[in-house]
Backbone as a chain_set.jsonl record, in Angstrom:
{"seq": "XXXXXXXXXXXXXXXXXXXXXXXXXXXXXXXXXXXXXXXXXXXXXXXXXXXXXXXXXXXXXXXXXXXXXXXXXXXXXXXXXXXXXXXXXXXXXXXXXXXXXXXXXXXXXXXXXXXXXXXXXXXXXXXXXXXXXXXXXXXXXX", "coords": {"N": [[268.799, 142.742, 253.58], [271.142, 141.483, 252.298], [271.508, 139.535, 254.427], [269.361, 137.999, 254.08], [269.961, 137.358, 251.458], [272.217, 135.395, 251.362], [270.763, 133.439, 253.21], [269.364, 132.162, 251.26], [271.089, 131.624, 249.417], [272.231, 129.046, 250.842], [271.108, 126.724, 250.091], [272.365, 125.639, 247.694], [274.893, 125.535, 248.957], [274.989, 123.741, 250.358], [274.417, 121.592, 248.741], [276.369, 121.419, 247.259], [278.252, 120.967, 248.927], [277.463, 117.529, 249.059], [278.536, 117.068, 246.582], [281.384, 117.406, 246.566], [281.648, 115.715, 248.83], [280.669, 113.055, 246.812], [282.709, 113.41, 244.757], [284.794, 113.093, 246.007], [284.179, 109.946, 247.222], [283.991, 108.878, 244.563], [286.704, 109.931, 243.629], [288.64, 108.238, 245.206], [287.377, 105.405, 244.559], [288.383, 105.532, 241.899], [291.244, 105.728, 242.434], [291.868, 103.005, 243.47], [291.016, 101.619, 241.415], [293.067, 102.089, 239.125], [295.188, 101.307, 240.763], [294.79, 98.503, 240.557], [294.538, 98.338, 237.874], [297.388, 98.754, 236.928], [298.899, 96.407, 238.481], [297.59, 94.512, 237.151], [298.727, 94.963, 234.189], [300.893, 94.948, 234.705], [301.105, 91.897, 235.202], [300.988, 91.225, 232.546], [302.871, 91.01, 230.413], [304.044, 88.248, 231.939], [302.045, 86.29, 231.153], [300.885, 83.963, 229.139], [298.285, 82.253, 226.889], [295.322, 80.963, 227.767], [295.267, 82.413, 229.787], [296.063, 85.102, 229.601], [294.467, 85.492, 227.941], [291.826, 85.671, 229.939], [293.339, 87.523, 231.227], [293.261, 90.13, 229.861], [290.713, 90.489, 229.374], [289.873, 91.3, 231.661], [291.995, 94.021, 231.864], [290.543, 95.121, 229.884], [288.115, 95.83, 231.209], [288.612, 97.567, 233.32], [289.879, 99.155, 232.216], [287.478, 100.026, 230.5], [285.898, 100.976, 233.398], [287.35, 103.03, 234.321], [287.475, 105.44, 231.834], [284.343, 105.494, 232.83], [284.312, 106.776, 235.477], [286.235, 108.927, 235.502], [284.919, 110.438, 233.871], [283.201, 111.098, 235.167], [283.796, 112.416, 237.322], [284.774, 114.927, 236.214], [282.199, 115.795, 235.137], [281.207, 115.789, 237.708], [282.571, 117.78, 238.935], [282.335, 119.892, 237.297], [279.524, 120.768, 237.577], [279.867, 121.74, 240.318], [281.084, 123.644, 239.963], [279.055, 125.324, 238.285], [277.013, 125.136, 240.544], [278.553, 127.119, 242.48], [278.456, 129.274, 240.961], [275.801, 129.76, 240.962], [275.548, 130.628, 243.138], [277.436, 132.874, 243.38], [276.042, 134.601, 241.651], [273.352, 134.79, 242.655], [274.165, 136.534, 244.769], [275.582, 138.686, 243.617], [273.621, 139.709, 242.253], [271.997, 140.8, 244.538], [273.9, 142.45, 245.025], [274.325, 144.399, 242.817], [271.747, 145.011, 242.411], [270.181, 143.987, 240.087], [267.517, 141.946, 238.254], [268.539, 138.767, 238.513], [267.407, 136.357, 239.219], [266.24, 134.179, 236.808], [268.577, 133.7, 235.606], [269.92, 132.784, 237.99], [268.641, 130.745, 238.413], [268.796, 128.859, 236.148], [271.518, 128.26, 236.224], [272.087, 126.823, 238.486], [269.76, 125.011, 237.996], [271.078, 122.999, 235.988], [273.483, 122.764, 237.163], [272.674, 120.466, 238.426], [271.167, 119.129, 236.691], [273.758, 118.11, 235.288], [275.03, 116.772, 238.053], [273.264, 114.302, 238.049], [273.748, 113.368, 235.793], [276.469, 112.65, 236.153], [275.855, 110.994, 238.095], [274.412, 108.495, 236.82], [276.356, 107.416, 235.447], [278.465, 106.883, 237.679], [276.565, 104.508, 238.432], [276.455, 103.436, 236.519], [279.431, 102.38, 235.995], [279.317, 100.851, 238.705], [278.097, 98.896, 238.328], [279.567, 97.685, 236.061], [281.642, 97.261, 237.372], [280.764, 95.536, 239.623], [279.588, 93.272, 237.406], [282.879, 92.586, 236.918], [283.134, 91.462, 239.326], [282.111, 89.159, 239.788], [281.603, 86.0, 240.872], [282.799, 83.079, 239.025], [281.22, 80.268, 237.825], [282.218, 77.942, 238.069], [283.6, 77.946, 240.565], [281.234, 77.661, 242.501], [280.25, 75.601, 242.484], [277.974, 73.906, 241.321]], "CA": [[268.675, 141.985, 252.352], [272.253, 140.32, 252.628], [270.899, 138.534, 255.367], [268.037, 137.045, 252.979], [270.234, 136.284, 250.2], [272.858, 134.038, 252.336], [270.042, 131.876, 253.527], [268.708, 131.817, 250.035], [272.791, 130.495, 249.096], [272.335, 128.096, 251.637], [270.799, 125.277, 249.318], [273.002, 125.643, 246.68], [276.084, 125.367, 249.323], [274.707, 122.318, 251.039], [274.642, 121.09, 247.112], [277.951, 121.641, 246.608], [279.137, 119.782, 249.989], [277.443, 116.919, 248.616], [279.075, 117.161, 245.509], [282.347, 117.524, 247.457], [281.469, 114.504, 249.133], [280.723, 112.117, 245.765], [284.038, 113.883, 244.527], [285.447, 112.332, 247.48], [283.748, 108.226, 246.522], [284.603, 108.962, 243.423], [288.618, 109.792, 243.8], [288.83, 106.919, 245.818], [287.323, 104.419, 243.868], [289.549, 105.852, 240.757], [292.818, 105.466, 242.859], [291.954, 101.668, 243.728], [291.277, 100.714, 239.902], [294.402, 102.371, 238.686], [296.117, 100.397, 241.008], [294.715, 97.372, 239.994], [295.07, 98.325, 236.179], [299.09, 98.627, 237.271], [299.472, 95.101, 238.803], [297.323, 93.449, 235.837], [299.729, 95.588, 233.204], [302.551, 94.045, 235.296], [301.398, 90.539, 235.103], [300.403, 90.931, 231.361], [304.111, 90.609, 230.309], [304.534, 87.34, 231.862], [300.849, 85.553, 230.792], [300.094, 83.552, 227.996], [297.392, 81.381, 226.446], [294.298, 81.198, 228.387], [295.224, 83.171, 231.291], [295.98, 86.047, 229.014], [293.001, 85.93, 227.311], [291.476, 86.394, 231.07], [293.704, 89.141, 231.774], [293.077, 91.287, 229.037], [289.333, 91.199, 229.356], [290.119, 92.127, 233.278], [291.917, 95.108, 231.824], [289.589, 96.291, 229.148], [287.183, 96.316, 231.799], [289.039, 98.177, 234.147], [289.915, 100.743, 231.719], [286.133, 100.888, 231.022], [285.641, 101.726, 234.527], [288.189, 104.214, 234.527], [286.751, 106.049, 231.85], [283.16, 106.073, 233.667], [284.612, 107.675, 236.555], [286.801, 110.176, 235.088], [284.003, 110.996, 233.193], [281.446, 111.481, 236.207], [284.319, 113.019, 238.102], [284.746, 115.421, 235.22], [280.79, 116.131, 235.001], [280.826, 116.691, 239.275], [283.29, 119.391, 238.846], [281.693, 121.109, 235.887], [278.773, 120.985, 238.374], [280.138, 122.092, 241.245], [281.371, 125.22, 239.422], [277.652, 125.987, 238.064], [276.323, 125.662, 242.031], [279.586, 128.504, 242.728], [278.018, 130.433, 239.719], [274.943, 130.437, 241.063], [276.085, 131.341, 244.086], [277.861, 134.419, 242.768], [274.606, 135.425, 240.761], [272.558, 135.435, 243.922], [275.23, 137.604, 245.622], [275.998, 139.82, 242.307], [271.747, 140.091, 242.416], [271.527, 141.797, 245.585], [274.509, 144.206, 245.277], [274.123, 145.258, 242.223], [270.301, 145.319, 242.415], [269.484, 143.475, 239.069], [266.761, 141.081, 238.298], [269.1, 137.958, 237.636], [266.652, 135.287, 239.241], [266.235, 133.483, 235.767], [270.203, 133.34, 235.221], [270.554, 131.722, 239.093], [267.886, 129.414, 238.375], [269.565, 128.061, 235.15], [272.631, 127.774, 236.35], [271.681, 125.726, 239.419], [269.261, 123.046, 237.349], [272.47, 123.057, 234.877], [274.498, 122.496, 237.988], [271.939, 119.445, 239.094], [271.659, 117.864, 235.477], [275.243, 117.477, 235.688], [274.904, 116.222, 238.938], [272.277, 113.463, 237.797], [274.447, 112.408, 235.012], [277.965, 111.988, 236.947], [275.466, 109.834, 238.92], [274.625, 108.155, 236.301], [277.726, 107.386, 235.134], [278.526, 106.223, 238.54], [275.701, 103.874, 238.6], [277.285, 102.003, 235.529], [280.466, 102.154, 236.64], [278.746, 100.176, 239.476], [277.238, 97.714, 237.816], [280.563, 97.163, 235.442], [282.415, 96.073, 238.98], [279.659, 94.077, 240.281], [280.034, 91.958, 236.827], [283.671, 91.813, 236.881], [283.933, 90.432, 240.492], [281.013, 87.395, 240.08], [282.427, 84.531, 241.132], [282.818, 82.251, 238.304], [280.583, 79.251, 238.224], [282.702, 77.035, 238.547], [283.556, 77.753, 242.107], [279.844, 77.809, 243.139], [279.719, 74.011, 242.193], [276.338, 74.005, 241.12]], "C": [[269.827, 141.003, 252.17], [272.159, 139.258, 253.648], [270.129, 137.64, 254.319], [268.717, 136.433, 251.888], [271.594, 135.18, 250.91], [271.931, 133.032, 252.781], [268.897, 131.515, 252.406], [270.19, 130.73, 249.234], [272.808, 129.332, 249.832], [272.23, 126.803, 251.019], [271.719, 124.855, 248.607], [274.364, 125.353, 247.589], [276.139, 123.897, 249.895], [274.78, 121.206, 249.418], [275.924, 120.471, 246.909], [278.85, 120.871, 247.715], [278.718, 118.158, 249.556], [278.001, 116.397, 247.444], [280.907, 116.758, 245.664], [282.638, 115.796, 247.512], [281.635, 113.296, 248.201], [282.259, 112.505, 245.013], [284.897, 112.687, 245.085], [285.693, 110.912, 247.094], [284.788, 108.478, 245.391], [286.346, 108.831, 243.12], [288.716, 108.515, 244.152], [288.639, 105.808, 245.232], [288.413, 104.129, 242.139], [290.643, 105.28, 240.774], [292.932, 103.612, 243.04], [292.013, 100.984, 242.075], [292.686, 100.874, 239.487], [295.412, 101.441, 239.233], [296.287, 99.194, 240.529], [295.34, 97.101, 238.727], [296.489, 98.089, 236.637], [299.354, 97.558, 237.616], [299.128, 94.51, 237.431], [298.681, 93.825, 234.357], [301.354, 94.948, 233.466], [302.842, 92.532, 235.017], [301.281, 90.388, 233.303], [301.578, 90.28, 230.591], [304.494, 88.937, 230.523], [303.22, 86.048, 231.95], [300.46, 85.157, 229.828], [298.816, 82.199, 227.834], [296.123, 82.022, 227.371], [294.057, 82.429, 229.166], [295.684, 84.384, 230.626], [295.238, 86.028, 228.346], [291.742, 87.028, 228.915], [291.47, 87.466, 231.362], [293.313, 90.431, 231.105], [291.784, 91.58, 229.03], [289.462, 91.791, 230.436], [290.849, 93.661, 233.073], [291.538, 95.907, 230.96], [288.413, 96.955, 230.099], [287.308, 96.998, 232.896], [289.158, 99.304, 233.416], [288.282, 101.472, 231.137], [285.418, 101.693, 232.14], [286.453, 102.971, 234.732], [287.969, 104.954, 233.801], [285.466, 106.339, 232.517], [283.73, 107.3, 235.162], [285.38, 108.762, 236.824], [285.692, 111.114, 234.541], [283.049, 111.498, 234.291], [282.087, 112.405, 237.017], [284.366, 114.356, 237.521], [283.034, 116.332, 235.062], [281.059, 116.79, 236.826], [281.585, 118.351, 239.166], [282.976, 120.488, 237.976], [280.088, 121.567, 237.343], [278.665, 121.604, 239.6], [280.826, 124.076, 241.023], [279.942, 125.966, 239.133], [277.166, 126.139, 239.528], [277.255, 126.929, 242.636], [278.997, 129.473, 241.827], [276.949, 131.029, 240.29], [274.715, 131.127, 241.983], [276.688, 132.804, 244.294], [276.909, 135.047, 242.053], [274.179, 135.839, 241.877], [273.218, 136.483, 244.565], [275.068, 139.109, 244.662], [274.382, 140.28, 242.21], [271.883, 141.522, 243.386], [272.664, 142.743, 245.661], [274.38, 144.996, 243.781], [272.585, 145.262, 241.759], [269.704, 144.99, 240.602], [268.691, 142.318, 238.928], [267.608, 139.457, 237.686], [268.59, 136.516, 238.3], [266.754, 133.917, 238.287], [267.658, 132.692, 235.409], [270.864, 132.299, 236.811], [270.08, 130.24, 238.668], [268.331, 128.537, 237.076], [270.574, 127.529, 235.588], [272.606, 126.868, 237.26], [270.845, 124.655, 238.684], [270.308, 122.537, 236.476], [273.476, 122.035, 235.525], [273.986, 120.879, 238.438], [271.29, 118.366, 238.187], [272.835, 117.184, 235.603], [275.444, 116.781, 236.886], [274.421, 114.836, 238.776], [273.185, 112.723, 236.938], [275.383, 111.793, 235.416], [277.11, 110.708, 237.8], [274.755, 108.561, 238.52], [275.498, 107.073, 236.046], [278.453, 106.371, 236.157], [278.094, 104.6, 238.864], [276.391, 102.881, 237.544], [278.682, 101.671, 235.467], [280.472, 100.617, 237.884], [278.745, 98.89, 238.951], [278.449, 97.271, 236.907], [281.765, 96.646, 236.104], [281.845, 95.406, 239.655], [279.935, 92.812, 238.892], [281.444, 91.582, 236.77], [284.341, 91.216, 237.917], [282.639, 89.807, 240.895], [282.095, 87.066, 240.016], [281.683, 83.724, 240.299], [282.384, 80.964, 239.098], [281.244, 78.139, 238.438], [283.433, 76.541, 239.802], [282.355, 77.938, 242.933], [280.119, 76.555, 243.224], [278.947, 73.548, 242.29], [276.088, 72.448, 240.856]], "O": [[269.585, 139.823, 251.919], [272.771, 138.193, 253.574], [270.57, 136.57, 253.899], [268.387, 135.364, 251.373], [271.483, 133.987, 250.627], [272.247, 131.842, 252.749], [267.882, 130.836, 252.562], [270.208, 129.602, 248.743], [273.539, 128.464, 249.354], [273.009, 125.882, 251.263], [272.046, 123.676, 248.747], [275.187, 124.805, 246.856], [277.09, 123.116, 249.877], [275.293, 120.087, 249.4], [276.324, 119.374, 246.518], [279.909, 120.294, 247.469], [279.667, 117.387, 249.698], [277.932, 115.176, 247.3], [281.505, 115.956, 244.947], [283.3, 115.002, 246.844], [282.509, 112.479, 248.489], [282.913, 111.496, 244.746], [285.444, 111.698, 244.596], [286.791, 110.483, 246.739], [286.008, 108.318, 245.365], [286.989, 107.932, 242.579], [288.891, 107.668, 243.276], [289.587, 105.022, 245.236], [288.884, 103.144, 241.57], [291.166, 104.596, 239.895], [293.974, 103.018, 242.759], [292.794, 100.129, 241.656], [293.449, 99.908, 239.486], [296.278, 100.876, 238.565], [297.348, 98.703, 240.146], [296.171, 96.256, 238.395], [296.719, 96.882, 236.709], [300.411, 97.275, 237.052], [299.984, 94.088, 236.654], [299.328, 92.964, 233.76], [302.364, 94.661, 232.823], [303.901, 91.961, 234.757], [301.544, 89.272, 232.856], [301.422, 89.149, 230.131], [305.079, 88.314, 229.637], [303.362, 85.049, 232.656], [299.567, 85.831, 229.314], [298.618, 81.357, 228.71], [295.964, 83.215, 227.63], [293.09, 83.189, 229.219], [295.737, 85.136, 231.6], [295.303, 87.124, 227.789], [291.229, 88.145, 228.981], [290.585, 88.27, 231.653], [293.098, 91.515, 231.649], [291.447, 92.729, 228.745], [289.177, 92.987, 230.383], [290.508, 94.543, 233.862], [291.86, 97.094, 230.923], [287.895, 98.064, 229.968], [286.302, 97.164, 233.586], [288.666, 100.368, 233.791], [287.897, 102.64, 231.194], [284.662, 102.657, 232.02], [285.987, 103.89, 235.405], [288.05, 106.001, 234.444], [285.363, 107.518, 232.855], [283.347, 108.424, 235.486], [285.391, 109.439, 237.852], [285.622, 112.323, 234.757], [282.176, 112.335, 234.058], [281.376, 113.262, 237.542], [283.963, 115.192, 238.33], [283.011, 117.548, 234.874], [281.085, 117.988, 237.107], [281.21, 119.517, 239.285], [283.313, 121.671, 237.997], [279.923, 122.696, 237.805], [277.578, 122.002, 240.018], [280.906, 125.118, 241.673], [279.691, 127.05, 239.659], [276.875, 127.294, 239.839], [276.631, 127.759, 243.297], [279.17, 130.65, 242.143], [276.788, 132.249, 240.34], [273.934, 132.079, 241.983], [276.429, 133.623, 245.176], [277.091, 136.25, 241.865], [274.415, 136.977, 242.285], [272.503, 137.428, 244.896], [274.593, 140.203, 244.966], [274.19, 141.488, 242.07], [271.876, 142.723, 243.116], [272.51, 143.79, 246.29], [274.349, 146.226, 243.767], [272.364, 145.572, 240.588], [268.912, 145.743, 240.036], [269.185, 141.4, 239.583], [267.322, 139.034, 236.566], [269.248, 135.519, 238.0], [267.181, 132.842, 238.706], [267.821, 131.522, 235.063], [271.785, 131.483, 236.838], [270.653, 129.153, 238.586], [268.093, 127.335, 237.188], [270.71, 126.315, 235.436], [273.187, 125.844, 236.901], [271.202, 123.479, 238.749], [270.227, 121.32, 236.309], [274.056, 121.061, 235.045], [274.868, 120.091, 238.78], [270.952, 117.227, 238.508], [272.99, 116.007, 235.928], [276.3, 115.918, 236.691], [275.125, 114.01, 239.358], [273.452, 111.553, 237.214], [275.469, 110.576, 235.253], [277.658, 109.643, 238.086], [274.462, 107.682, 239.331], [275.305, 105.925, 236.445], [278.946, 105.307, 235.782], [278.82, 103.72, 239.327], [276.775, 101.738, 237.794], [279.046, 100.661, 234.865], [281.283, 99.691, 237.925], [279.481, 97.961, 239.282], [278.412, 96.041, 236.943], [282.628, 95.888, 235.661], [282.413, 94.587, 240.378], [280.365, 91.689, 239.154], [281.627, 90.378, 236.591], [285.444, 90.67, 237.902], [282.146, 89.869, 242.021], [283.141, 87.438, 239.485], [280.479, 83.497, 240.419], [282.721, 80.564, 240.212], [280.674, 77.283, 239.114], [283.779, 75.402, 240.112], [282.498, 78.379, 244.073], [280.294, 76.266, 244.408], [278.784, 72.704, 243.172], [274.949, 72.032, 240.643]]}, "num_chains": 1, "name": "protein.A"}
């Protein structure tokens, strides 16, 4: 029966390497804004008129992105704990021989909402660094 419930854990672990994985994107893309935010914060000091008007939308919209991705990073890890939960249910099932089916299966779609949303989250994150690196029309020269 420990045989059967390990390759019943199996889904839920392959889950959780994916999860891992977007973890992973995720950090990474975090560490590059921050940096950015830090140079713009540097130049802000010595920018006025126009070109500080610029800057400051460049770092409201950086710190928008930096919430989204704290936030999704934040959601993966809440998620990544529910796929460990359910992981320990299935286990805690078969040794102590109780019917806790219902309680895996919550905690895993739980684990895979949260999943959906961080990706989400992601997704507009996305789309809020695709608009702030168009190239202004006036170097198209339409």
């Amino acid at each position: 029966m420990i045989a059967q419930t390990i390759q019943l854990a199996l889904a839920p672990v392959f889950v959780l390497v994916a999860v891992g994985n977007i973890l992973n994107l995720l950090s990474s893309r975090l560490g590059r804004v921050v940096d950015r935010s830090r140079k713009l914060q540097e130049k802000h000091v010595h920018v006025e008129g126009r070109d500080r008007d610029e800057l400051v939308a460049e770092i409201r919209m950086i710190d928008r992105r930096i919430f989204l991705i704290t936030r999704a990073i934040r959601l993966m890890v809440i998620s990544g704990l529910f796929i460990g939960t359910t992981v320990a249910v299935l286990f805690l099932e078969e040794l102590v021989k109780l019917n806790l089916q219902r309680v895996a299966a919550a905690t895993f779609l739980i684990a895979v909402g949260l999943l959906m949303w961080a990706l989400v989250l992601f997704l507009r994150e996305t789309q809020v660094s695709a608009q702030q690196l168009r190239i202004p029309r006036m170097y198209l020269e339409l």
